[in-house]
CSV table of C-alpha atoms and ligand atoms in Angstrom, one decimal:
chain,number,residue,atom,x,y,z
A,1,UNK,CA,0.2,0.0,-0.5
A,2,UNK,CA,2.8,2.4,0.9
A,3,UNK,CA,4.6,2.1,-2.5
A,4,UNK,CA,1.2,3.3,-4.4
A,5,UNK,CA,0.8,5.5,-2.6
A,6,UNK,CA,4.3,7.2,-3.1
A,7,UNK,CA,4.9,10.3,-5.2
A,8,UNK,CA,5.1,9.0,-9.2
A,9,UNK,CA,8.6,10.7,-10.5
A,10,UNK,CA,11.1,9.4,-13.1
A,11,UNK,CA,13.1,6.5,-10.2
A,12,UNK,CA,8.9,4.5,-10.5
A,13,UNK,CA,10.3,4.0,-14.2
A,14,UNK,CA,13.2,2.1,-12.7
A,15,UNK,CA,11.0,-0.3,-10.2
A,16,UNK,CA,8.1,-1.3,-11.7
A,17,UNK,CA,8.5,-0.8,-15.8
A,18,UNK,CA,11.1,-3.7,-18.2
A,19,UNK,CA,14.5,-2.1,-18.5
A,20,UNK,CA,14.2,-1.8,-22.5
A,21,UNK,CA,13.9,2.3,-22.9
A,22,UNK,CA,15.6,5.1,-20.8
A,23,UNK,CA,12.8,7.9,-21.1
A,24,UNK,CA,14.0,11.8,-20.2
A,25,UNK,CA,14.8,12.1,-16.3
A,26,UNK,CA,11.4,14.8,-16.4
A,27,UNK,CA,7.8,13.2,-16.8
A,28,UNK,CA,5.4,14.6,-19.3
A,29,UNK,CA,1.6,15.9,-17.4
A,30,UNK,CA,0.0,17.8,-19.9
A,31,UNK,CA,-0.4,18.9,-23.6
A,32,UNK,CA,-2.2,21.1,-25.9
A,33,UNK,CA,-1.4,22.2,-29.4
A,34,UNK,CA,2.9,21.7,-29.5
A,35,UNK,CA,3.2,22.4,-25.8
A,36,UNK,CA,4.1,20.2,-22.8
A,37,UNK,CA,3.8,21.0,-19.4
A,38,UNK,CA,5.5,18.0,-17.1
A,39,UNK,CA,4.7,16.8,-13.6
A,40,UNK,CA,6.4,20.2,-12.1
A,41,UNK,CA,5.0,23.0,-14.6
A,42,UNK,CA,7.6,23.1,-17.0
A,43,UNK,CA,6.9,24.0,-20.1
A,44,UNK,CA,8.2,22.6,-23.6
A,45,UNK,CA,8.0,23.2,-26.6
A,46,UNK,CA,7.1,19.3,-28.6
A,47,UNK,CA,9.1,19.6,-32.2
A,48,UNK,CA,9.2,15.0,-31.2
A,49,UNK,CA,6.0,14.5,-31.6
A,50,UNK,CA,5.6,11.7,-29.9
A,51,UNK,CA,7.9,10.4,-32.9
A,52,UNK,CA,5.7,11.5,-35.3
A,53,UNK,CA,2.1,10.9,-34.1
A,54,UNK,CA,0.5,13.0,-32.5
A,55,UNK,CA,0.1,15.0,-36.5
A,56,UNK,CA,-2.0,17.3,-35.1
A,57,UNK,CA,-1.0,18.5,-31.9
A,58,UNK,CA,-1.8,17.2,-28.0
A,59,UNK,CA,-5.7,17.5,-27.6
A,60,UNK,CA,-6.6,19.0,-31.0
A,61,UNK,CA,-10.2,20.0,-30.4
A,62,UNK,CA,-11.5,17.8,-33.2
A,63,UNK,CA,-10.1,14.6,-31.9
A,64,UNK,CA,-10.8,15.3,-28.7
A,65,UNK,CA,-14.8,15.1,-29.2
A,66,UNK,CA,-14.8,12.4,-31.3
A,67,UNK,CA,-12.7,10.8,-28.8
A,68,UNK,CA,-15.3,11.6,-26.4
A,69,UNK,CA,-18.8,11.2,-28.1
A,70,UNK,CA,-17.5,7.6,-29.4
A,71,UNK,CA,-16.6,6.8,-25.7
A,72,UNK,CA,-19.8,8.0,-25.2
A,73,UNK,CA,-21.4,5.7,-27.5
A,74,UNK,CA,-19.0,2.3,-28.6
A,75,UNK,CA,-15.3,0.8,-27.6
A,76,UNK,CA,-15.2,-2.2,-28.7
A,77,UNK,CA,-16.7,-5.2,-30.4
A,78,UNK,CA,-13.7,-7.0,-31.9
A,79,UNK,CA,-13.8,-8.7,-35.8
A,80,UNK,CA,-16.6,-11.1,-34.9
A,81,UNK,CA,-19.0,-7.9,-35.9
A,82,UNK,CA,-18.2,-4.3,-38.3
A,83,UNK,CA,-18.4,-1.2,-36.8
A,84,UNK,CA,-19.2,2.0,-38.5
A,85,UNK,CA,-15.9,4.8,-37.4
A,86,UNK,CA,-13.4,1.3,-39.1
A,87,UNK,CA,-16.1,1.1,-42.0
A,88,UNK,CA,-16.1,5.1,-42.9
A,89,UNK,CA,-12.3,5.6,-42.5
A,90,UNK,CA,-11.5,2.9,-45.1
A,91,UNK,CA,-14.3,4.7,-47.6
A,92,UNK,CA,-11.4,7.3,-47.5
A,93,UNK,CA,-8.6,5.3,-47.3
A,94,UNK,CA,-9.8,4.3,-50.4
A,95,UNK,CA,-11.1,6.6,-51.7
A,96,UNK,CA,-8.0,9.2,-52.0
A,97,UNK,CA,-5.2,6.1,-52.8
A,98,UNK,CA,-4.7,3.9,-55.0
A,99,UNK,CA,-6.0,1.3,-52.5
A,100,UNK,CA,-9.8,-1.0,-53.1
A,101,UNK,CA,-9.3,-2.5,-50.2
A,102,UNK,CA,-8.0,-2.3,-46.1
A,103,UNK,CA,-7.2,-4.0,-42.9
A,104,UNK,CA,-7.1,-2.1,-39.5
A,105,UNK,CA,-4.3,-3.4,-36.9
A,106,UNK,CA,-2.7,-1.3,-34.4
A,107,UNK,CA,0.3,-0.5,-34.8
A,108,UNK,CA,3.2,0.0,-37.2
A,109,UNK,CA,4.3,-3.6,-36.6
A,110,UNK,CA,1.2,-5.0,-36.5
A,111,UNK,CA,0.7,-3.0,-40.1
A,112,UNK,CA,3.6,-4.1,-41.4
A,113,UNK,CA,3.9,-8.1,-39.7
A,114,UNK,CA,0.3,-7.9,-41.7
A,115,UNK,CA,1.6,-6.4,-45.0
A,116,UNK,CA,5.0,-9.5,-44.9
A,117,UNK,CA,1.9,-12.4,-44.1
A,118,UNK,CA,0.4,-11.2,-47.2
A,119,UNK,CA,3.3,-10.4,-49.5
A,120,UNK,CA,4.6,-14.0,-48.8
A,121,UNK,CA,0.4,-16.0,-49.1
A,122,UNK,CA,0.3,-14.3,-52.0
A,123,UNK,CA,3.1,-15.2,-53.4
A,124,UNK,CA,3.1,-18.9,-52.4
A,125,UNK,CA,-0.8,-19.2,-53.0
A,126,UNK,CA,-0.3,-17.2,-56.2
A,127,UNK,CA,3.2,-18.5,-57.9
A,128,UNK,CA,5.2,-21.0,-55.8
A,129,UNK,CA,5.9,-21.7,-52.4
A,130,UNK,CA,9.3,-20.9,-52.9
A,131,UNK,CA,9.0,-17.3,-54.2
A,132,UNK,CA,9.6,-16.4,-50.6
A,133,UNK,CA,12.8,-13.9,-50.9
A,134,UNK,CA,12.0,-10.6,-49.5
A,135,UNK,CA,14.4,-7.8,-50.3
A,136,UNK,CA,14.9,-4.5,-47.6
A,137,UNK,CA,17.1,-2.6,-46.4
A,138,UNK,CA,20.4,-1.7,-44.8
A,139,UNK,CA,19.4,0.7,-41.9
A,140,UNK,CA,16.0,0.0,-42.2
A,141,UNK,CA,13.2,-0.2,-39.6
A,142,UNK,CA,9.5,-2.2,-39.9
A,143,UNK,CA,8.7,-2.9,-36.1
A,144,UNK,CA,10.0,-5.5,-33.5
A,145,UNK,CA,8.0,-8.6,-34.0
A,146,UNK,CA,10.8,-10.8,-35.4
A,147,UNK,CA,9.6,-10.8,-38.7
A,148,UNK,CA,9.4,-7.3,-38.6
A,149,UNK,CA,12.5,-6.8,-36.6
A,150,UNK,CA,14.3,-9.1,-39.4
A,151,UNK,CA,13.4,-7.3,-42.1
A,152,UNK,CA,14.5,-4.6,-40.6
A,153,UNK,CA,18.0,-3.8,-41.5
A,154,UNK,CA,19.9,-3.6,-37.9
A,155,UNK,CA,20.9,-6.8,-36.3
A,156,UNK,CA,22.0,-5.3,-33.3
A,157,UNK,CA,17.3,-5.0,-32.7
A,158,UNK,CA,17.3,-8.9,-34.0
A,159,UNK,CA,20.9,-11.2,-33.2
A,160,UNK,CA,19.9,-12.8,-29.3
A,161,UNK,CA,16.2,-13.6,-30.6
A,162,UNK,CA,17.0,-17.7,-31.6
A,163,UNK,CA,16.8,-18.6,-35.3
A,164,UNK,CA,15.3,-15.9,-37.4
A,165,UNK,CA,12.7,-16.5,-39.6
A,166,UNK,CA,14.9,-17.3,-43.6
A,167,UNK,CA,14.8,-15.8,-46.7
A,168,UNK,CA,14.9,-12.3,-45.8
A,169,UNK,CA,18.4,-10.2,-47.6
A,170,UNK,CA,19.4,-7.0,-47.2
A,171,UNK,CA,21.6,-4.3,-49.8
A,172,UNK,CA,22.0,-1.1,-49.5
A,173,UNK,CA,19.0,1.8,-49.8
A,174,UNK,CA,19.3,4.2,-53.0
A,175,UNK,CA,21.1,1.7,-54.5
A,176,UNK,CA,19.0,0.1,-57.6
A,177,UNK,CA,22.3,-2.2,-58.6
A,178,UNK,CA,22.7,-4.3,-55.5
A,179,UNK,CA,18.8,-4.8,-55.7
A,180,UNK,CA,19.0,-5.9,-59.5
A,181,UNK,CA,22.2,-8.1,-58.4
A,182,UNK,CA,19.8,-10.2,-55.6
A,183,UNK,CA,16.4,-9.7,-57.4
A,184,UNK,CA,15.0,-13.1,-59.2
A,185,UNK,CA,12.4,-15.0,-59.8
A,186,UNK,CA,12.4,-16.6,-56.1
A,187,UNK,CA,11.7,-12.9,-55.3
A,188,UNK,CA,8.3,-11.9,-53.3
A,189,UNK,CA,8.5,-8.6,-51.8
A,190,UNK,CA,10.8,-5.6,-52.4
A,191,UNK,CA,9.8,-3.7,-48.8
A,192,UNK,CA,11.3,0.2,-48.7
A,193,UNK,CA,10.2,3.3,-46.2
A,194,UNK,CA,10.6,5.6,-49.0
A,195,UNK,CA,11.5,8.2,-46.0
A,196,UNK,CA,14.3,5.5,-43.8
A,197,UNK,CA,13.5,6.9,-40.5
A,198,UNK,CA,15.0,5.7,-37.9
A,199,UNK,CA,17.7,5.0,-39.9
A,200,UNK,CA,19.0,8.4,-40.1
A,201,UNK,CA,16.4,9.9,-42.0
A,202,UNK,CA,17.3,9.6,-45.4
A,203,UNK,CA,14.7,9.8,-48.5
A,204,UNK,CA,15.0,7.5,-51.8
A,205,UNK,CA,15.3,9.2,-54.9
A,206,UNK,CA,12.6,9.1,-57.1
A,207,UNK,CA,15.2,7.1,-59.2
A,208,UNK,CA,15.1,4.4,-57.2
A,209,UNK,CA,11.7,3.9,-56.2
A,210,UNK,CA,11.7,3.7,-60.1
A,211,UNK,CA,13.8,1.4,-59.9
A,212,UNK,CA,12.6,-0.9,-57.8
A,213,UNK,CA,8.6,-1.0,-60.0
A,214,UNK,CA,10.8,-1.9,-62.2
A,215,UNK,CA,12.0,-4.5,-61.2
A,216,UNK,CA,9.6,-5.8,-59.2
A,217,UNK,CA,7.3,-6.2,-62.1
A,218,UNK,CA,9.8,-7.9,-64.1
A,219,UNK,CA,10.1,-10.6,-61.8
A,220,UNK,CA,5.9,-10.4,-60.3
A,221,UNK,CA,7.3,-9.3,-57.2
A,222,UNK,CA,5.2,-6.8,-54.6
A,223,UNK,CA,6.3,-3.7,-54.3
A,224,UNK,CA,6.1,-2.2,-50.5
A,225,UNK,CA,6.1,0.4,-49.2
A,226,UNK,CA,6.6,1.2,-45.3
A,227,UNK,CA,4.8,4.4,-44.8
A,228,UNK,CA,3.9,3.8,-40.7
A,229,UNK,CA,6.6,7.2,-40.2
A,230,UNK,CA,5.9,9.1,-44.0
A,231,UNK,CA,2.4,8.2,-44.1
A,232,UNK,CA,-0.3,10.7,-43.5
A,233,UNK,CA,0.2,14.1,-44.5
A,234,UNK,CA,4.0,14.3,-42.9
A,235,UNK,CA,5.9,15.1,-46.3
A,236,UNK,CA,3.1,17.6,-47.7
A,237,UNK,CA,1.5,14.6,-49.3
A,238,UNK,CA,-1.1,12.4,-48.2
A,239,UNK,CA,1.2,9.6,-48.5
A,240,UNK,CA,4.8,10.1,-49.5
A,241,UNK,CA,3.9,7.8,-52.8
A,242,UNK,CA,1.4,10.0,-53.8
A,243,UNK,CA,4.5,13.2,-54.4
A,244,UNK,CA,7.2,11.0,-56.2
A,245,UNK,CA,4.4,8.7,-58.3
A,246,UNK,CA,5.5,5.5,-57.9
A,247,UNK,CA,2.5,2.7,-56.9
A,248,UNK,CA,3.4,0.1,-54.5
A,249,UNK,CA,1.0,-2.9,-54.2
A,250,UNK,CA,0.6,-2.8,-50.5
A,251,UNK,CA,1.6,0.0,-48.0
A,252,UNK,CA,1.6,0.9,-44.6
A,253,UNK,CA,0.4,3.5,-42.0
A,254,UNK,CA,0.5,4.1,-38.7
A,255,UNK,CA,1.9,6.8,-36.4
A,256,UNK,CA,0.3,10.1,-37.6
A,257,UNK,CA,-2.8,8.4,-38.6
A,258,UNK,CA,-4.9,8.1,-34.7
A,259,UNK,CA,-3.1,11.4,-34.2
A,260,UNK,CA,-1.9,9.8,-30.4
A,261,UNK,CA,-4.6,7.2,-30.1
A,262,UNK,CA,-3.2,3.6,-31.3
A,263,UNK,CA,-4.3,3.1,-34.7
A,264,UNK,CA,-2.9,1.3,-38.1
A,265,UNK,CA,-3.6,0.4,-41.2
A,266,UNK,CA,-2.4,-1.5,-44.7
A,267,UNK,CA,-3.9,-0.4,-48.3
A,268,UNK,CA,-3.3,-3.0,-51.2
A,269,UNK,CA,-5.5,-3.7,-53.9
A,270,UNK,CA,-8.4,-6.1,-54.4
A,271,UNK,CA,-6.5,-8.6,-55.9
A,272,UNK,CA,-3.7,-9.2,-53.5
A,273,UNK,CA,-6.1,-8.9,-50.7
A,274,UNK,CA,-8.1,-11.7,-52.1
A,275,UNK,CA,-4.9,-14.3,-51.5
A,276,UNK,CA,-6.5,-13.8,-48.1
A,277,UNK,CA,-9.5,-15.9,-47.0
A,278,UNK,CA,-11.2,-15.5,-43.0
A,279,UNK,CA,-8.8,-16.6,-40.8
A,280,UNK,CA,-6.0,-15.7,-42.7
A,281,UNK,CA,-5.4,-13.2,-39.7
A,282,UNK,CA,-6.5,-10.9,-37.9
A,283,UNK,CA,-6.3,-9.0,-34.3
A,284,UNK,CA,-8.7,-9.0,-31.5
A,285,UNK,CA,-8.2,-5.1,-31.3
A,286,UNK,CA,-7.9,-4.0,-34.8
A,287,UNK,CA,-10.2,-1.5,-36.7
A,288,UNK,CA,-12.0,-0.9,-33.2
A,289,UNK,CA,-14.8,2.3,-32.4
A,290,UNK,CA,-12.9,4.2,-30.2
A,291,UNK,CA,-9.6,3.7,-32.6
A,292,UNK,CA,-11.0,4.5,-35.9
A,293,UNK,CA,-13.0,7.2,-34.7
A,294,UNK,CA,-10.4,9.9,-33.4
A,295,UNK,CA,-8.2,8.5,-37.0
A,296,UNK,CA,-11.0,9.3,-39.0
A,297,UNK,CA,-11.7,12.9,-37.5
A,298,UNK,CA,-7.6,13.6,-38.0
A,299,UNK,CA,-7.7,11.7,-41.2
A,300,UNK,CA,-10.7,15.1,-42.5
A,301,UNK,CA,-8.5,17.0,-41.2
A,302,UNK,CA,-4.8,16.2,-42.6
A,303,UNK,CA,-6.6,15.8,-45.5
A,304,UNK,CA,-7.5,18.2,-47.1
A,305,UNK,CA,-5.1,21.9,-49.0
A,306,UNK,CA,-4.3,24.2,-45.7
A,307,UNK,CA,-2.9,21.0,-44.0
A,308,UNK,CA,-1.0,19.4,-46.7
A,309,UNK,CA,-0.5,22.6,-48.7
A,310,UNK,CA,0.8,24.5,-45.4
A,311,UNK,CA,3.5,21.8,-44.2
A,312,UNK,CA,6.6,22.7,-46.7
A,313,UNK,CA,6.4,26.5,-45.6
A,314,UNK,CA,7.0,25.6,-42.6
A,315,UNK,CA,9.5,23.1,-43.0
A,316,UNK,CA,11.6,26.0,-45.5
A,317,UNK,CA,11.1,28.0,-41.7
A,318,UNK,CA,13.1,25.1,-39.9
A,319,UNK,CA,15.5,24.5,-42.0
A,320,UNK,CA,16.3,28.4,-42.2
A,321,UNK,CA,16.5,28.2,-38.3
A,322,UNK,CA,18.6,25.2,-38.6
A,323,UNK,CA,20.8,26.5,-41.5
A,324,UNK,CA,21.1,30.1,-38.8
A,325,UNK,CA,22.5,28.0,-35.5
A,326,UNK,CA,24.9,25.9,-38.4
A,327,UNK,CA,25.9,29.4,-39.5
A,328,UNK,CA,26.9,30.8,-35.7
A,329,UNK,CA,27.6,26.4,-34.1
A,330,UNK,CA,29.6,24.7,-37.3
A,331,UNK,CA,27.9,21.4,-36.4
A,332,UNK,CA,25.5,20.7,-38.8
A,333,UNK,CA,27.3,18.7,-41.8
A,334,UNK,CA,23.2,18.0,-43.4
A,335,UNK,CA,20.1,19.0,-43.4
A,336,UNK,CA,18.0,16.8,-45.0
A,337,UNK,CA,13.6,15.0,-44.9
A,338,UNK,CA,11.2,15.8,-46.5
A,339,UNK,CA,8.6,17.7,-45.6
A,340,UNK,CA,7.4,18.3,-41.7
A,341,UNK,CA,10.9,14.5,-41.1
A,342,UNK,CA,13.5,16.9,-40.8
A,343,UNK,CA,17.4,15.3,-40.0
A,344,UNK,CA,20.4,17.4,-39.1
A,345,UNK,CA,23.4,15.5,-39.5
A,346,UNK,CA,25.2,15.8,-36.9
A,347,UNK,CA,29.4,17.1,-37.6
A,348,UNK,CA,32.1,14.3,-37.0
A,349,UNK,CA,33.6,15.7,-34.6
A,350,UNK,CA,30.0,15.3,-32.7
A,351,UNK,CA,29.0,12.3,-34.1
A,352,UNK,CA,27.8,9.8,-31.2
A,353,UNK,CA,26.6,12.5,-29.1
A,354,UNK,CA,22.6,13.4,-30.6
A,355,UNK,CA,21.5,12.8,-27.4
A,356,UNK,CA,23.8,14.8,-25.4
A,357,UNK,CA,21.9,17.2,-27.8
A,358,UNK,CA,18.1,15.9,-27.4
A,359,UNK,CA,18.9,16.2,-23.2
A,360,UNK,CA,20.4,19.3,-23.8
A,361,UNK,CA,17.2,20.6,-25.7
A,362,UNK,CA,14.9,19.4,-22.9
A,363,UNK,CA,16.6,21.3,-19.8
A,364,UNK,CA,16.0,24.4,-22.5
A,365,UNK,CA,12.6,23.3,-22.5
A,366,UNK,CA,11.9,21.6,-26.3
A,367,UNK,CA,11.2,17.8,-26.8
A,368,UNK,CA,13.5,16.5,-30.1
A,369,UNK,CA,14.5,13.2,-31.2
A,370,UNK,CA,17.7,11.5,-32.3
A,371,UNK,CA,17.7,9.1,-35.5
A,372,UNK,CA,20.5,7.1,-34.9
A,373,UNK,CA,23.9,8.1,-32.6
A,374,UNK,CA,24.0,10.9,-35.4
A,375,UNK,CA,21.4,13.0,-36.6
A,376,UNK,CA,18.9,15.2,-34.7
A,377,UNK,CA,15.2,14.3,-36.1
A,378,UNK,CA,12.2,16.9,-35.9
A,379,UNK,CA,8.8,15.6,-36.6
A,380,UNK,CA,6.5,18.3,-35.0
A,381,UNK,CA,2.7,18.3,-35.4
A,382,UNK,CA,1.7,19.2,-39.3
A,383,UNK,CA,-0.1,22.2,-37.6
A,384,UNK,CA,3.0,23.4,-35.8
A,385,UNK,CA,1.9,28.0,-35.2
A,386,UNK,CA,5.0,29.6,-36.3
A,387,UNK,CA,5.4,31.8,-33.2
A,388,UNK,CA,6.3,27.4,-32.1
A,389,UNK,CA,9.4,27.2,-34.0
A,390,UNK,CA,10.8,29.8,-33.5
A,391,UNK,CA,10.6,29.8,-30.0
A,392,UNK,CA,11.1,26.2,-30.3
A,393,UNK,CA,14.3,27.3,-31.9
A,394,UNK,CA,15.7,29.7,-30.4
A,395,UNK,CA,14.9,26.7,-27.1
A,396,UNK,CA,17.4,24.1,-29.5
A,397,UNK,CA,20.7,27.1,-30.3
A,398,UNK,CA,20.5,27.3,-25.9
A,399,UNK,CA,20.8,23.7,-26.5
A,400,UNK,CA,23.2,23.7,-29.4
A,401,UNK,CA,25.8,26.6,-27.4
A,402,UNK,CA,25.4,24.4,-23.7
A,403,UNK,CA,26.8,21.8,-26.0
A,404,UNK,CA,29.3,22.8,-28.6
A,405,UNK,CA,30.3,26.8,-26.9
B,501,PLP,C1,8.1,3.7,-35.7
B,501,PLP,C2,8.1,2.3,-37.4
B,501,PLP,C3,8.1,1.1,-37.2
B,501,PLP,C4,7.0,0.8,-36.3
B,501,PLP,O1,5.7,1.4,-36.1
B,501,PLP,P1,5.3,1.4,-34.1
B,501,PLP,O2,4.0,1.3,-33.3
B,501,PLP,O3,6.0,1.5,-33.5
B,501,PLP,O4,5.0,-0.2,-34.4
B,501,PLP,C5,8.0,0.7,-38.3
B,501,PLP,N1,8.0,1.2,-39.6
B,501,PLP,C6,8.7,2.2,-39.9
B,501,PLP,C7,8.6,2.7,-40.6
B,501,PLP,C8,8.2,3.2,-38.2
B,501,PLP,O5,8.9,4.6,-38.3
């Protein structure tokens, strides 16, 4: 009893949670728009967006309303029954993308797990059981289930868990020749993030994605885009594939989809979807009414010219600030990414110290992310106010000064 009533602090984390994270030493308790407050009432500008999730900021009134109203109506039915919010959201996604069929899951990992199983099943049932090779990319990130982490291109995340799913091969990102060299009639799918997020905020070149499309067509393989991070307006297009003009066969999205409520989706064609039958795959929670009601409200706001069209002007403002910081402190070797997924790579003398910058930034009152040890990452709300960008960057500059100055 005594410990249950003791104050909740950062130390409580180490007492009760598995040691798989190293969270900041403050605990956020409240958010509004692009500002967050901690237990002590200290205010932060949020450029992290819960890792590209809170695309409309914290507690957006339309999302709060959708959550409240659905919360008083119907939370959960399981997929033994369907529900209106899921069907409405499915219709919106089909109307706005290449997709003819969608299925909802709860996380990016689950959407990718579904996509990879679907690709394998399609190849196995329509072509041959031996058509199982998945080509993926070094440094890619596709989630943490054993299949998705094995398709991901960082062995340190998949080693140490016993025998891995077989027939997955990794080649360098943006290297079409490397793909060509391993592509054959046994290839079932090529899996790629149009913009590698966790891997360092690296955008694919248009030629690369176009080349992958051609290779997949040539070898009857499926092209799978993991847009868990790049989707839902992050790049200024609803999905990055639309900007590139390269249409995948299967696309996954999650993070921004629910604006902070866990939900994910797999988009595909009718032909590919028909490889699955009742019982081929499933989820108890996937597409539950609460998640889909919130995601539906988020979708209606994000998929507008006002929000999508504002993304690149906000990006410009961010990049100008970063260039100014670099001009003063000489810290970045590259500022890159697309839309409001922005990466700033640290100069060689600061390599490996991204988390130091992140902690210094939090100390100054701005939440930022890293993408690996050498890249600072910014993934703010798509509707972040100019004043928030300016104030957050003043604070970030102060953090940079503390480290390099
Ligand atoms: C975050 C992410 C995932 C995993 O999503 P979870 O919701 O954490 O399971 C998969 N792919 C990409 C590209 C991501 O950025």
